[in-house]
mmCIF file with all atom_site columns, C-alpha atoms and ligand atoms in Angstrom:
data_model
loop_
_atom_site.group_PDB
_atom_site.id
_atom_site.type_symbol
_atom_site.label_atom_id
_atom_site.label_alt_id
_atom_site.label_comp_id
_atom_site.label_asym_id
_atom_site.label_entity_id
_atom_site.label_seq_id
_atom_site.pdbx_PDB_ins_code
_atom_site.Cartn_x
_atom_site.Cartn_y
_atom_site.Cartn_z
_atom_site.occupancy
_atom_site.B_iso_or_equiv
_atom_site.pdbx_formal_charge
_atom_site.auth_seq_id
_atom_site.auth_comp_id
_atom_site.auth_asym_id
_atom_site.auth_atom_id
_atom_site.pdbx_PDB_model_num
ATOM   1   C  CA  . MET F 1 1   ? 109.526 109.117 80.514  1.00 68.00 ? 1024 MET F CA  1
ATOM   2   C  CA  . SER F 1 2   ? 110.050 105.978 82.703  1.00 91.00 ? 1025 SER F CA  1
ATOM   3   C  CA  . ILE F 1 3   ? 109.249 106.170 86.183  1.00 98.00 ? 1026 ILE F CA  1
ATOM   4   C  CA  . ARG F 1 4   ? 111.968 107.881 88.557  1.00 98.00 ? 1027 ARG F CA  1
ATOM   5   C  CA  . ILE F 1 5   ? 113.230 106.434 91.459  1.00 98.00 ? 1028 ILE F CA  1
ATOM   6   C  CA  . ALA F 1 6   ? 114.401 107.621 94.612  1.00 99.00 ? 1029 ALA F CA  1
ATOM   7   C  CA  . PRO F 1 7   ? 116.106 106.302 97.131  1.00 98.00 ? 1030 PRO F CA  1
ATOM   8   C  CA  . SER F 1 8   ? 115.483 108.003 100.557 1.00 98.00 ? 1031 SER F CA  1
ATOM   9   C  CA  . LEU F 1 9   ? 118.747 108.403 102.370 1.00 98.00 ? 1032 LEU F CA  1
ATOM   10  C  CA  . LEU F 1 10  ? 117.059 108.251 106.272 1.00 98.00 ? 1033 LEU F CA  1
ATOM   11  C  CA  . ALA F 1 11  ? 117.389 104.520 105.706 1.00 98.00 ? 1034 ALA F CA  1
ATOM   12  C  CA  . ALA F 1 12  ? 121.526 104.463 104.603 1.00 98.00 ? 1035 ALA F CA  1
ATOM   13  C  CA  . ASP F 1 13  ? 123.975 103.956 106.967 1.00 98.00 ? 1036 ASP F CA  1
ATOM   14  C  CA  . PHE F 1 14  ? 124.469 106.799 108.553 1.00 97.00 ? 1037 PHE F CA  1
ATOM   15  C  CA  . ALA F 1 15  ? 128.683 105.364 109.198 1.00 98.00 ? 1038 ALA F CA  1
ATOM   16  C  CA  . ASN F 1 16  ? 129.057 104.907 105.709 1.00 98.00 ? 1039 ASN F CA  1
ATOM   17  C  CA  . LEU F 1 17  ? 126.887 107.548 104.208 1.00 98.00 ? 1040 LEU F CA  1
ATOM   18  C  CA  . GLU F 1 18  ? 129.661 108.275 101.499 1.00 98.00 ? 1041 GLU F CA  1
ATOM   19  C  CA  . ARG F 1 19  ? 129.624 104.365 100.340 1.00 98.00 ? 1042 ARG F CA  1
ATOM   20  C  CA  . ASP F 1 20  ? 125.743 104.647 100.658 1.00 98.00 ? 1043 ASP F CA  1
ATOM   21  C  CA  . ILE F 1 21  ? 125.613 107.742 98.332  1.00 98.00 ? 1044 ILE F CA  1
ATOM   22  C  CA  . ALA F 1 22  ? 128.566 106.744 95.820  1.00 98.00 ? 1045 ALA F CA  1
ATOM   23  C  CA  . MET F 1 23  ? 125.501 103.601 95.112  1.00 98.00 ? 1046 MET F CA  1
ATOM   24  C  CA  . VAL F 1 24  ? 122.616 105.477 94.548  1.00 98.00 ? 1047 VAL F CA  1
ATOM   25  C  CA  . ASN F 1 25  ? 125.498 107.759 92.122  1.00 98.00 ? 1048 ASN F CA  1
ATOM   26  C  CA  . SER F 1 26  ? 125.972 104.613 89.982  1.00 98.00 ? 1049 SER F CA  1
ATOM   27  C  CA  . SER F 1 27  ? 122.373 102.935 90.160  1.00 98.00 ? 1050 SER F CA  1
ATOM   28  C  CA  . GLU F 1 28  ? 120.042 103.929 87.691  1.00 98.00 ? 1051 GLU F CA  1
ATOM   29  C  CA  . ALA F 1 29  ? 118.068 105.783 90.829  1.00 98.00 ? 1052 ALA F CA  1
ATOM   30  C  CA  . ASP F 1 30  ? 117.310 109.326 89.419  1.00 98.00 ? 1053 ASP F CA  1
ATOM   31  C  CA  . TRP F 1 31  ? 117.143 111.593 92.652  1.00 98.00 ? 1054 TRP F CA  1
ATOM   32  C  CA  . PHE F 1 32  ? 117.982 111.642 95.875  1.00 98.00 ? 1055 PHE F CA  1
ATOM   33  C  CA  . HIS F 1 33  ? 115.140 111.456 98.850  1.00 99.00 ? 1056 HIS F CA  1
ATOM   34  C  CA  . ILE F 1 34  ? 116.298 114.178 101.630 1.00 98.00 ? 1057 ILE F CA  1
ATOM   35  C  CA  . ASP F 1 35  ? 113.805 113.481 104.772 1.00 98.00 ? 1058 ASP F CA  1
ATOM   36  C  CA  . ILE F 1 36  ? 113.862 116.104 107.159 1.00 98.00 ? 1059 ILE F CA  1
ATOM   37  C  CA  . MET F 1 37  ? 112.264 116.409 110.475 1.00 98.00 ? 1060 MET F CA  1
ATOM   38  C  CA  . ASP F 1 38  ? 112.401 118.428 113.588 1.00 98.00 ? 1061 ASP F CA  1
ATOM   39  C  CA  . GLY F 1 39  ? 110.087 116.241 116.065 1.00 98.00 ? 1062 GLY F CA  1
ATOM   40  C  CA  . VAL F 1 40  ? 107.494 118.714 116.649 1.00 98.00 ? 1063 VAL F CA  1
ATOM   41  C  CA  . PHE F 1 41  ? 105.293 118.038 112.988 1.00 98.00 ? 1064 PHE F CA  1
ATOM   42  C  CA  . VAL F 1 42  ? 106.545 114.278 113.242 1.00 98.00 ? 1065 VAL F CA  1
ATOM   43  C  CA  . PRO F 1 43  ? 107.455 112.158 116.460 1.00 98.00 ? 1066 PRO F CA  1
ATOM   44  C  CA  . ASN F 1 44  ? 111.651 112.044 114.969 1.00 98.00 ? 1067 ASN F CA  1
ATOM   45  C  CA  . ILE F 1 45  ? 114.286 113.832 114.384 1.00 98.00 ? 1068 ILE F CA  1
ATOM   46  C  CA  . SER F 1 46  ? 116.041 113.006 111.683 1.00 98.00 ? 1069 SER F CA  1
ATOM   47  C  CA  . PHE F 1 47  ? 119.417 114.979 110.248 1.00 98.00 ? 1070 PHE F CA  1
ATOM   48  C  CA  . GLY F 1 48  ? 119.732 118.748 109.942 1.00 97.00 ? 1071 GLY F CA  1
ATOM   49  C  CA  . MET F 1 49  ? 121.796 121.331 107.785 1.00 98.00 ? 1072 MET F CA  1
ATOM   50  C  CA  . PRO F 1 50  ? 125.134 120.216 108.678 1.00 98.00 ? 1073 PRO F CA  1
ATOM   51  C  CA  . VAL F 1 51  ? 124.968 116.615 107.593 1.00 98.00 ? 1074 VAL F CA  1
ATOM   52  C  CA  . LEU F 1 52  ? 122.655 117.580 104.481 1.00 98.00 ? 1075 LEU F CA  1
ATOM   53  C  CA  . ARG F 1 53  ? 125.847 119.758 103.429 1.00 98.00 ? 1076 ARG F CA  1
ATOM   54  C  CA  . ALA F 1 54  ? 127.982 117.154 103.828 1.00 98.00 ? 1077 ALA F CA  1
ATOM   55  C  CA  . ILE F 1 55  ? 125.729 114.864 101.790 1.00 98.00 ? 1078 ILE F CA  1
ATOM   56  C  CA  . GLN F 1 56  ? 125.541 117.399 98.765  1.00 98.00 ? 1079 GLN F CA  1
ATOM   57  C  CA  . LYS F 1 57  ? 129.297 117.353 98.501  1.00 97.00 ? 1080 LYS F CA  1
ATOM   58  C  CA  . HIS F 1 58  ? 129.028 113.812 97.385  1.00 98.00 ? 1081 HIS F CA  1
ATOM   59  C  CA  . VAL F 1 59  ? 126.035 113.599 95.338  1.00 98.00 ? 1082 VAL F CA  1
ATOM   60  C  CA  . GLN F 1 60  ? 125.585 113.641 91.605  1.00 98.00 ? 1083 GLN F CA  1
ATOM   61  C  CA  . LYS F 1 61  ? 121.649 113.442 90.963  1.00 98.00 ? 1084 LYS F CA  1
ATOM   62  C  CA  . PRO F 1 62  ? 118.927 115.775 92.139  1.00 98.00 ? 1085 PRO F CA  1
ATOM   63  C  CA  . LEU F 1 63  ? 118.575 117.012 95.851  1.00 98.00 ? 1086 LEU F CA  1
ATOM   64  C  CA  . ASP F 1 64  ? 114.414 115.814 96.168  1.00 99.00 ? 1087 ASP F CA  1
ATOM   65  C  CA  . VAL F 1 65  ? 114.083 117.289 99.734  1.00 99.00 ? 1088 VAL F CA  1
ATOM   66  C  CA  . HIS F 1 66  ? 111.273 116.498 102.043 1.00 99.00 ? 1089 HIS F CA  1
ATOM   67  C  CA  . LEU F 1 67  ? 110.480 118.756 104.868 1.00 99.00 ? 1090 LEU F CA  1
ATOM   68  C  CA  . MET F 1 68  ? 108.484 117.384 107.479 1.00 98.00 ? 1091 MET F CA  1
ATOM   69  C  CA  . ILE F 1 69  ? 108.875 120.347 110.014 1.00 98.00 ? 1092 ILE F CA  1
ATOM   70  C  CA  . VAL F 1 70  ? 106.542 123.268 111.485 1.00 98.00 ? 1093 VAL F CA  1
ATOM   71  C  CA  . ASP F 1 71  ? 106.545 126.698 109.768 1.00 97.00 ? 1094 ASP F CA  1
ATOM   72  C  CA  . PRO F 1 72  ? 108.984 125.440 107.111 1.00 98.00 ? 1095 PRO F CA  1
ATOM   73  C  CA  . ASP F 1 73  ? 109.210 129.392 105.521 1.00 98.00 ? 1096 ASP F CA  1
ATOM   74  C  CA  . ARG F 1 74  ? 111.720 129.518 108.266 1.00 98.00 ? 1097 ARG F CA  1
ATOM   75  C  CA  . TYR F 1 75  ? 114.421 127.562 106.032 1.00 98.00 ? 1098 TYR F CA  1
ATOM   76  C  CA  . ILE F 1 76  ? 113.643 127.972 102.866 1.00 98.00 ? 1099 ILE F CA  1
ATOM   77  C  CA  . GLU F 1 77  ? 116.721 130.221 101.634 1.00 98.00 ? 1100 GLU F CA  1
ATOM   78  C  CA  . THR F 1 78  ? 118.794 127.837 103.440 1.00 98.00 ? 1101 THR F CA  1
ATOM   79  C  CA  . PHE F 1 79  ? 118.068 124.601 101.740 1.00 98.00 ? 1102 PHE F CA  1
ATOM   80  C  CA  . ALA F 1 80  ? 118.511 126.565 98.361  1.00 98.00 ? 1103 ALA F CA  1
ATOM   81  C  CA  . ALA F 1 81  ? 121.751 127.147 99.180  1.00 98.00 ? 1104 ALA F CA  1
ATOM   82  C  CA  . LEU F 1 82  ? 122.615 123.605 100.337 1.00 98.00 ? 1105 LEU F CA  1
ATOM   83  C  CA  . GLY F 1 83  ? 121.793 122.770 96.792  1.00 98.00 ? 1106 GLY F CA  1
ATOM   84  C  CA  . SER F 1 84  ? 117.694 121.699 97.161  1.00 98.00 ? 1107 SER F CA  1
ATOM   85  C  CA  . GLU F 1 85  ? 116.644 121.245 93.711  1.00 98.00 ? 1108 GLU F CA  1
ATOM   86  C  CA  . ILE F 1 86  ? 112.903 120.307 94.876  1.00 98.00 ? 1109 ILE F CA  1
ATOM   87  C  CA  . LEU F 1 87  ? 111.704 121.048 98.175  1.00 99.00 ? 1110 LEU F CA  1
ATOM   88  C  CA  . THR F 1 88  ? 108.600 120.101 98.975  1.00 99.00 ? 1111 THR F CA  1
ATOM   89  C  CA  . VAL F 1 89  ? 106.577 121.137 102.081 1.00 99.00 ? 1112 VAL F CA  1
ATOM   90  C  CA  . HIS F 1 90  ? 103.317 119.584 104.272 1.00 98.00 ? 1113 HIS F CA  1
ATOM   91  C  CA  . TYR F 1 91  ? 99.849  121.334 103.390 1.00 98.00 ? 1114 TYR F CA  1
ATOM   92  C  CA  . GLU F 1 92  ? 99.594  120.027 107.010 1.00 98.00 ? 1115 GLU F CA  1
ATOM   93  C  CA  . ALA F 1 93  ? 102.108 122.656 108.483 1.00 98.00 ? 1116 ALA F CA  1
ATOM   94  C  CA  . CYS F 1 94  ? 101.727 125.585 105.942 1.00 98.00 ? 1117 CYS F CA  1
ATOM   95  C  CA  . THR F 1 95  ? 99.112  128.462 107.307 1.00 97.00 ? 1118 THR F CA  1
ATOM   96  C  CA  . HIS F 1 96  ? 100.113 130.629 103.965 1.00 98.00 ? 1119 HIS F CA  1
ATOM   97  C  CA  . LEU F 1 97  ? 100.538 127.433 102.176 1.00 98.00 ? 1120 LEU F CA  1
ATOM   98  C  CA  . HIS F 1 98  ? 100.581 129.810 98.581  1.00 98.00 ? 1121 HIS F CA  1
ATOM   99  C  CA  . ARG F 1 99  ? 103.513 132.340 99.864  1.00 98.00 ? 1122 ARG F CA  1
ATOM   100 C  CA  . SER F 1 100 ? 105.582 129.179 100.852 1.00 98.00 ? 1123 SER F CA  1
ATOM   101 C  CA  . ILE F 1 101 ? 105.183 128.169 97.098  1.00 98.00 ? 1124 ILE F CA  1
ATOM   102 C  CA  . GLN F 1 102 ? 106.187 131.294 95.575  1.00 98.00 ? 1125 GLN F CA  1
ATOM   103 C  CA  . LYS F 1 103 ? 109.400 131.636 98.028  1.00 98.00 ? 1126 LYS F CA  1
ATOM   104 C  CA  . ILE F 1 104 ? 110.507 128.091 96.672  1.00 98.00 ? 1127 ILE F CA  1
ATOM   105 C  CA  . LYS F 1 105 ? 109.913 129.128 93.553  1.00 98.00 ? 1128 LYS F CA  1
ATOM   106 C  CA  . GLY F 1 106 ? 111.522 132.672 93.961  1.00 98.00 ? 1129 GLY F CA  1
ATOM   107 C  CA  . CYS F 1 107 ? 114.785 130.691 95.238  1.00 98.00 ? 1130 CYS F CA  1
ATOM   108 C  CA  . GLY F 1 108 ? 115.017 128.845 92.296  1.00 98.00 ? 1131 GLY F CA  1
ATOM   109 C  CA  . MET F 1 109 ? 113.657 125.317 93.211  1.00 98.00 ? 1132 MET F CA  1
ATOM   110 C  CA  . GLN F 1 110 ? 111.034 123.451 92.367  1.00 98.00 ? 1133 GLN F CA  1
ATOM   111 C  CA  . ALA F 1 111 ? 107.871 123.491 94.541  1.00 98.00 ? 1134 ALA F CA  1
ATOM   112 C  CA  . GLY F 1 112 ? 106.282 120.544 96.253  1.00 99.00 ? 1135 GLY F CA  1
ATOM   113 C  CA  . VAL F 1 113 ? 103.369 120.157 98.758  1.00 99.00 ? 1136 VAL F CA  1
ATOM   114 C  CA  . ALA F 1 114 ? 102.972 116.635 100.647 1.00 99.00 ? 1137 ALA F CA  1
ATOM   115 C  CA  . LEU F 1 115 ? 99.806  115.324 101.045 1.00 98.00 ? 1138 LEU F CA  1
ATOM   116 C  CA  . ASN F 1 116 ? 99.407  112.957 104.949 1.00 98.00 ? 1139 ASN F CA  1
ATOM   117 C  CA  . PRO F 1 117 ? 97.335  110.066 104.520 1.00 98.00 ? 1140 PRO F CA  1
ATOM   118 C  CA  . HIS F 1 118 ? 94.347  111.431 105.894 1.00 98.00 ? 1141 HIS F CA  1
ATOM   119 C  CA  . THR F 1 119 ? 94.523  114.650 103.577 1.00 98.00 ? 1142 THR F CA  1
ATOM   120 C  CA  . PRO F 1 120 ? 91.725  114.501 101.164 1.00 98.00 ? 1143 PRO F CA  1
ATOM   121 C  CA  . ILE F 1 121 ? 92.758  115.291 97.375  1.00 98.00 ? 1144 ILE F CA  1
ATOM   122 C  CA  . GLN F 1 122 ? 90.610  117.572 97.070  1.00 98.00 ? 1145 GLN F CA  1
ATOM   123 C  CA  . SER F 1 123 ? 92.556  120.320 99.507  1.00 98.00 ? 1146 SER F CA  1
ATOM   124 C  CA  . LEU F 1 124 ? 95.299  120.656 96.708  1.00 98.00 ? 1147 LEU F CA  1
ATOM   125 C  CA  . SER F 1 125 ? 92.367  122.184 94.179  1.00 98.00 ? 1148 SER F CA  1
ATOM   126 C  CA  . GLU F 1 126 ? 93.214  125.987 94.845  1.00 97.00 ? 1149 GLU F CA  1
ATOM   127 C  CA  . ILE F 1 127 ? 97.463  125.240 94.522  1.00 98.00 ? 1150 ILE F CA  1
ATOM   128 C  CA  . ILE F 1 128 ? 97.656  122.525 91.862  1.00 98.00 ? 1151 ILE F CA  1
ATOM   129 C  CA  . GLN F 1 129 ? 98.143  124.798 89.250  1.00 98.00 ? 1152 GLN F CA  1
ATOM   130 C  CA  . ASP F 1 130 ? 101.407 126.034 90.994  1.00 98.00 ? 1153 ASP F CA  1
ATOM   131 C  CA  . ILE F 1 131 ? 103.392 123.192 92.312  1.00 98.00 ? 1154 ILE F CA  1
ATOM   132 C  CA  . ASP F 1 132 ? 105.756 121.178 90.265  1.00 98.00 ? 1155 ASP F CA  1
ATOM   133 C  CA  . LEU F 1 133 ? 105.054 117.942 92.316  1.00 98.00 ? 1156 LEU F CA  1
ATOM   134 C  CA  . VAL F 1 134 ? 102.571 116.026 94.659  1.00 98.00 ? 1157 VAL F CA  1
ATOM   135 C  CA  . CYS F 1 135 ? 104.100 113.948 97.314  1.00 99.00 ? 1158 CYS F CA  1
ATOM   136 C  CA  . LEU F 1 136 ? 101.419 111.417 98.673  1.00 99.00 ? 1159 LEU F CA  1
ATOM   137 C  CA  . MET F 1 137 ? 102.178 109.927 102.068 1.00 99.00 ? 1160 MET F CA  1
ATOM   138 C  CA  . SER F 1 138 ? 101.501 105.917 102.114 1.00 98.00 ? 1161 SER F CA  1
ATOM   139 C  CA  . VAL F 1 139 ? 102.857 105.704 105.631 1.00 98.00 ? 1162 VAL F CA  1
ATOM   140 C  CA  . ASN F 1 140 ? 102.552 107.908 108.294 1.00 98.00 ? 1163 ASN F CA  1
ATOM   141 C  CA  . PRO F 1 141 ? 105.610 110.649 108.173 1.00 98.00 ? 1164 PRO F CA  1
ATOM   142 C  CA  . GLY F 1 142 ? 108.271 110.015 110.444 1.00 98.00 ? 1165 GLY F CA  1
ATOM   143 C  CA  . PHE F 1 143 ? 109.839 106.818 110.523 1.00 98.00 ? 1166 PHE F CA  1
ATOM   144 C  CA  . GLY F 1 144 ? 111.194 104.634 107.751 1.00 97.00 ? 1167 GLY F CA  1
ATOM   145 C  CA  . GLY F 1 145 ? 110.032 100.682 107.275 1.00 97.00 ? 1168 GLY F CA  1
ATOM   146 C  CA  . GLN F 1 146 ? 106.728 101.404 107.986 1.00 98.00 ? 1169 GLN F CA  1
ATOM   147 C  CA  . SER F 1 147 ? 103.815 99.104  105.982 1.00 98.00 ? 1170 SER F CA  1
ATOM   148 C  CA  . PHE F 1 148 ? 102.224 100.496 102.649 1.00 98.00 ? 1171 PHE F CA  1
ATOM   149 C  CA  . ILE F 1 149 ? 98.582  101.884 103.331 1.00 98.00 ? 1172 ILE F CA  1
ATOM   150 C  CA  . GLU F 1 150 ? 96.526  100.600 100.455 1.00 98.00 ? 1173 GLU F CA  1
ATOM   151 C  CA  . ASN F 1 151 ? 94.588  103.445 100.212 1.00 98.00 ? 1174 ASN F CA  1
ATOM   152 C  CA  . THR F 1 152 ? 97.025  105.274 98.247  1.00 98.00 ? 1175 THR F CA  1
ATOM   153 C  CA  . PHE F 1 153 ? 96.231  103.616 94.598  1.00 98.00 ? 1176 PHE F CA  1
ATOM   154 C  CA  . GLU F 1 154 ? 93.033  105.883 95.455  1.00 98.00 ? 1177 GLU F CA  1
ATOM   155 C  CA  . LYS F 1 155 ? 94.619  108.923 95.888  1.00 98.00 ? 1178 LYS F CA  1
ATOM   156 C  CA  . VAL F 1 156 ? 97.052  108.580 93.296  1.00 98.00 ? 1179 VAL F CA  1
ATOM   157 C  CA  . LYS F 1 157 ? 94.068  108.215 90.512  1.00 98.00 ? 1180 LYS F CA  1
ATOM   158 C  CA  . GLU F 1 158 ? 92.417  110.962 91.974  1.00 98.00 ? 1181 GLU F CA  1
ATOM   159 C  CA  . VAL F 1 159 ? 95.418  113.651 92.228  1.00 98.00 ? 1182 VAL F CA  1
ATOM   160 C  CA  . LYS F 1 160 ? 95.572  112.441 88.231  1.00 98.00 ? 1183 LYS F CA  1
ATOM   161 C  CA  . GLU F 1 161 ? 92.346  112.889 87.540  1.00 98.00 ? 1184 GLU F CA  1
ATOM   162 C  CA  . LEU F 1 162 ? 92.593  116.762 89.319  1.00 98.00 ? 1185 LEU F CA  1
ATOM   163 C  CA  . ILE F 1 163 ? 95.838  117.225 87.248  1.00 98.00 ? 1186 ILE F CA  1
ATOM   164 C  CA  . GLU F 1 164 ? 93.887  116.708 84.379  1.00 98.00 ? 1187 GLU F CA  1
ATOM   165 C  CA  . ASN F 1 165 ? 91.065  118.467 84.997  1.00 98.00 ? 1188 ASN F CA  1
ATOM   166 C  CA  . LYS F 1 166 ? 93.247  121.695 85.594  1.00 98.00 ? 1189 LYS F CA  1
ATOM   167 C  CA  . LYS F 1 167 ? 94.981  121.266 82.641  1.00 97.00 ? 1190 LYS F CA  1
ATOM   168 C  CA  . THR F 1 168 ? 97.966  121.851 84.740  1.00 97.00 ? 1191 THR F CA  1
ATOM   169 C  CA  . SER F 1 169 ? 101.504 119.370 84.506  1.00 96.00 ? 1192 SER F CA  1
ATOM   170 C  CA  . CYS F 1 170 ? 102.349 118.264 87.870  1.00 97.00 ? 1193 CYS F CA  1
ATOM   171 C  CA  . LEU F 1 171 ? 104.743 114.932 89.134  1.00 98.00 ? 1194 LEU F CA  1
ATOM   172 C  CA  . ILE F 1 172 ? 102.882 112.348 91.693  1.00 98.00 ? 1195 ILE F CA  1
ATOM   173 C  CA  . GLU F 1 173 ? 105.915 111.141 94.123  1.00 99.00 ? 1196 GLU F CA  1
ATOM   174 C  CA  . ILE F 1 174 ? 104.337 108.518 96.688  1.00 99.00 ? 1197 ILE F CA  1
ATOM   175 C  CA  . ASP F 1 175 ? 106.606 108.005 99.788  1.00 99.00 ? 1198 ASP F CA  1
ATOM   176 C  CA  . GLY F 1 176 ? 106.411 105.347 102.746 1.00 98.00 ? 1199 GLY F CA  1
ATOM   177 C  CA  . GLY F 1 177 ? 106.250 101.183 102.099 1.00 98.00 ? 1200 GLY F CA  1
ATOM   178 C  CA  . VAL F 1 178 ? 107.551 101.287 98.551  1.00 98.00 ? 1201 VAL F CA  1
ATOM   179 C  CA  . THR F 1 179 ? 108.296 98.003  97.275  1.00 98.00 ? 1202 THR F CA  1
ATOM   180 C  CA  . ASN F 1 180 ? 107.887 95.484  93.674  1.00 97.00 ? 1203 ASN F CA  1
ATOM   181 C  CA  . LYS F 1 181 ? 105.219 94.541  95.184  1.00 98.00 ? 1204 LYS F CA  1
ATOM   182 C  CA  . ASN F 1 182 ? 103.150 97.664  95.026  1.00 98.00 ? 1205 ASN F CA  1
ATOM   183 C  CA  . ALA F 1 183 ? 105.259 99.768  92.034  1.00 98.00 ? 1206 ALA F CA  1
ATOM   184 C  CA  . SER F 1 184 ? 103.812 99.033  89.262  1.00 98.00 ? 1207 SER F CA  1
ATOM   185 C  CA  . LYS F 1 185 ? 100.254 99.542  90.205  1.00 98.00 ? 1208 LYS F CA  1
ATOM   186 C  CA  . LEU F 1 186 ? 101.361 103.043 91.600  1.00 98.00 ? 1209 LEU F CA  1
ATOM   187 C  CA  . ILE F 1 187 ? 102.538 103.450 88.177  1.00 98.00 ? 1210 ILE F CA  1
ATOM   188 C  CA  . SER F 1 188 ? 99.470  102.204 86.422  1.00 98.00 ? 1211 SER F CA  1
ATOM   189 C  CA  . CYS F 1 189 ? 97.568  104.327 88.636  1.00 98.00 ? 1212 CYS F CA  1
ATOM   190 C  CA  . GLY F 1 190 ? 99.368  107.678 87.531  1.00 98.00 ? 1213 GLY F CA  1
ATOM   191 C  CA  . ALA F 1 191 ? 102.526 107.537 90.104  1.00 98.00 ? 1214 ALA F CA  1
ATOM   192 C  CA  . ASP F 1 192 ? 105.433 109.377 88.083  1.00 98.00 ? 1215 ASP F CA  1
ATOM   193 C  CA  . VAL F 1 193 ? 108.130 109.249 91.115  1.00 98.00 ? 1216 VAL F CA  1
ATOM   194 C  CA  . LEU F 1 194 ? 108.819 106.525 94.115  1.00 99.00 ? 1217 LEU F CA  1
ATOM   195 C  CA  . VAL F 1 195 ? 110.873 107.182 96.801  1.00 99.00 ? 1218 VAL F CA  1
ATOM   196 C  CA  . ALA F 1 196 ? 112.104 104.258 98.642  1.00 98.00 ? 1219 ALA F CA  1
ATOM   197 C  CA  . GLY F 1 197 ? 113.995 104.020 101.876 1.00 98.00 ? 1220 GLY F CA  1
ATOM   198 C  CA  . SER F 1 198 ? 113.969 100.764 103.591 1.00 98.00 ? 1221 SER F CA  1
ATOM   199 C  CA  . TYR F 1 199 ? 113.299 98.500  100.278 1.00 98.00 ? 1222 TYR F CA  1
ATOM   200 C  CA  . VAL F 1 200 ? 116.494 99.919  99.012  1.00 98.00 ? 1223 VAL F CA  1
ATOM   201 C  CA  . PHE F 1 201 ? 119.003 99.843  101.706 1.00 98.00 ? 1224 PHE F CA  1
ATOM   202 C  CA  . GLY F 1 202 ? 117.936 97.003  103.505 1.00 98.00 ? 1225 GLY F CA  1
ATOM   203 C  CA  . ALA F 1 203 ? 118.533 94.622  100.893 1.00 98.00 ? 1226 ALA F CA  1
ATOM   204 C  CA  . PRO F 1 204 ? 121.843 92.991  100.431 1.00 98.00 ? 1227 PRO F CA  1
ATOM   205 C  CA  . ASP F 1 205 ? 121.981 94.386  96.591  1.00 98.00 ? 1228 ASP F CA  1
ATOM   206 C  CA  . PRO F 1 206 ? 120.333 97.858  97.174  1.00 98.00 ? 1229 PRO F CA  1
ATOM   207 C  CA  . GLU F 1 207 ? 121.321 98.262  93.398  1.00 98.00 ? 1230 GLU F CA  1
ATOM   208 C  CA  . ALA F 1 208 ? 119.302 95.436  92.095  1.00 98.00 ? 1231 ALA F CA  1
ATOM   209 C  CA  . LYS F 1 209 ? 116.444 96.253  94.030  1.00 98.00 ? 1232 LYS F CA  1
ATOM   210 C  CA  . ILE F 1 210 ? 116.772 99.856  92.204  1.00 98.00 ? 1233 ILE F CA  1
ATOM   211 C  CA  . GLN F 1 211 ? 117.408 98.496  88.975  1.00 98.00 ? 1234 GLN F CA  1
ATOM   212 C  CA  . LEU F 1 212 ? 113.955 96.642  90.248  1.00 98.00 ? 1235 LEU F CA  1
ATOM   213 C  CA  . LEU F 1 213 ? 111.980 99.302  90.732  1.00 98.00 ? 1236 LEU F CA  1
ATOM   214 C  CA  . LYS F 1 214 ? 112.852 101.128 87.760  1.00 98.00 ? 1237 LYS F CA  1
ATOM   215 C  CA  . LYS F 1 215 ? 111.423 98.088  86.011  1.00 96.00 ? 1238 LYS F CA  1
ATOM   216 C  CA  . ALA F 1 216 ? 108.383 97.837  87.762  1.00 94.00 ? 1239 ALA F CA  1
HETATM 217 C  C1  . DX5 R 2 .   ? 108.802 109.001 105.924 1.00 53.81 ? 1109 DX5 R C1  1
HETATM 218 C  C2  . DX5 R 2 .   ? 110.066 109.567 104.872 1.00 53.81 ? 1109 DX5 R C2  1
HETATM 219 C  C3  . DX5 R 2 .   ? 110.036 108.001 103.907 1.00 53.81 ? 1109 DX5 R C3  1
HETATM 220 C  C4  . DX5 R 2 .   ? 110.530 107.744 104.550 1.00 53.81 ? 1109 DX5 R C4  1
HETATM 221 C  C5  . DX5 R 2 .   ? 110.671 106.093 103.597 1.00 53.81 ? 1109 DX5 R C5  1
HETATM 222 O  O1  . DX5 R 2 .   ? 108.402 109.629 106.736 1.00 53.81 ? 1109 DX5 R O1  1
HETATM 223 O  O2  . DX5 R 2 .   ? 109.519 111.049 104.336 1.00 53.81 ? 1109 DX5 R O2  1
HETATM 224 O  O3  . DX5 R 2 .   ? 110.863 109.247 103.062 1.00 53.81 ? 1109 DX5 R O3  1
HETATM 225 O  O4  . DX5 R 2 .   ? 112.256 107.464 104.626 1.00 53.81 ? 1109 DX5 R O4  1
HETATM 226 O  O5  . DX5 R 2 .   ? 111.315 104.804 104.023 1.00 53.81 ? 1109 DX5 R O5  1
HETATM 227 P  P1  . DX5 R 2 .   ? 110.059 103.546 103.351 1.00 53.81 ? 1109 DX5 R P1  1
HETATM 228 O  O6  . DX5 R 2 .   ? 110.656 103.172 102.121 1.00 53.81 ? 1109 DX5 R O6  1
HETATM 229 O  O7  . DX5 R 2 .   ? 111.292 102.818 104.731 1.00 53.81 ? 1109 DX5 R O7  1
HETATM 230 O  O8  . DX5 R 2 .   ? 109.014 103.712 103.506 1.00 53.81 ? 1109 DX5 R O8  1
HETATM 231 ZN ZN1 . ZN  R 3 .   ? 109.903 111.539 102.485 1.00 53.81 ? 1110 ZN  R ZN1 1
#
């Protein structure tokens, strides 16, 4: 399977969402990455359920929803009803992570766990067999357009090793500061999914940027 590309709608033009969604639909991108922020877990608020409901009507590719919110269990059923195919919660935001994962799967979605840049990979050792995706934050969550944290390359290799040692399968997604400058190295370290916001939507020809990442 070639690298999957998940453009982050956080960097789209919110006054022209339908146009930007159509661009992703017709591009080589694989998923839509949706960033939900609550102003508590991260120092920013993005958008919520009514906007996602509007987005859902237009997308023709899987919704990869990244919850940057405290106590995400409160909304798991809601995000399932809104068409999320993959639902990712933060390790740092879940007191009972195993329960959250079971609940996500019980609602028929794939379960992802995101790690902040300072959280060690070993934190996943007792949960890696139960999840479908690990999202490594390569910036501090909360904002698009930040610079990629170089230490991520080592973390990708470490999580790949953990997955192999535990004889399980799980996708490795990288989120934050992804561009054509770090994409091929991330892939060679073991990344399966690249999220890209400002690199894609900040360009005059976003489809061409998606194509560049796809070929990295
Ligand atoms: C950051 C979000 C990212 C963000 C990535 O908290 O989780 O998905 O949209 O944006 P770029 O690619 O601009 O770093
Ligand atoms: Zn994200």
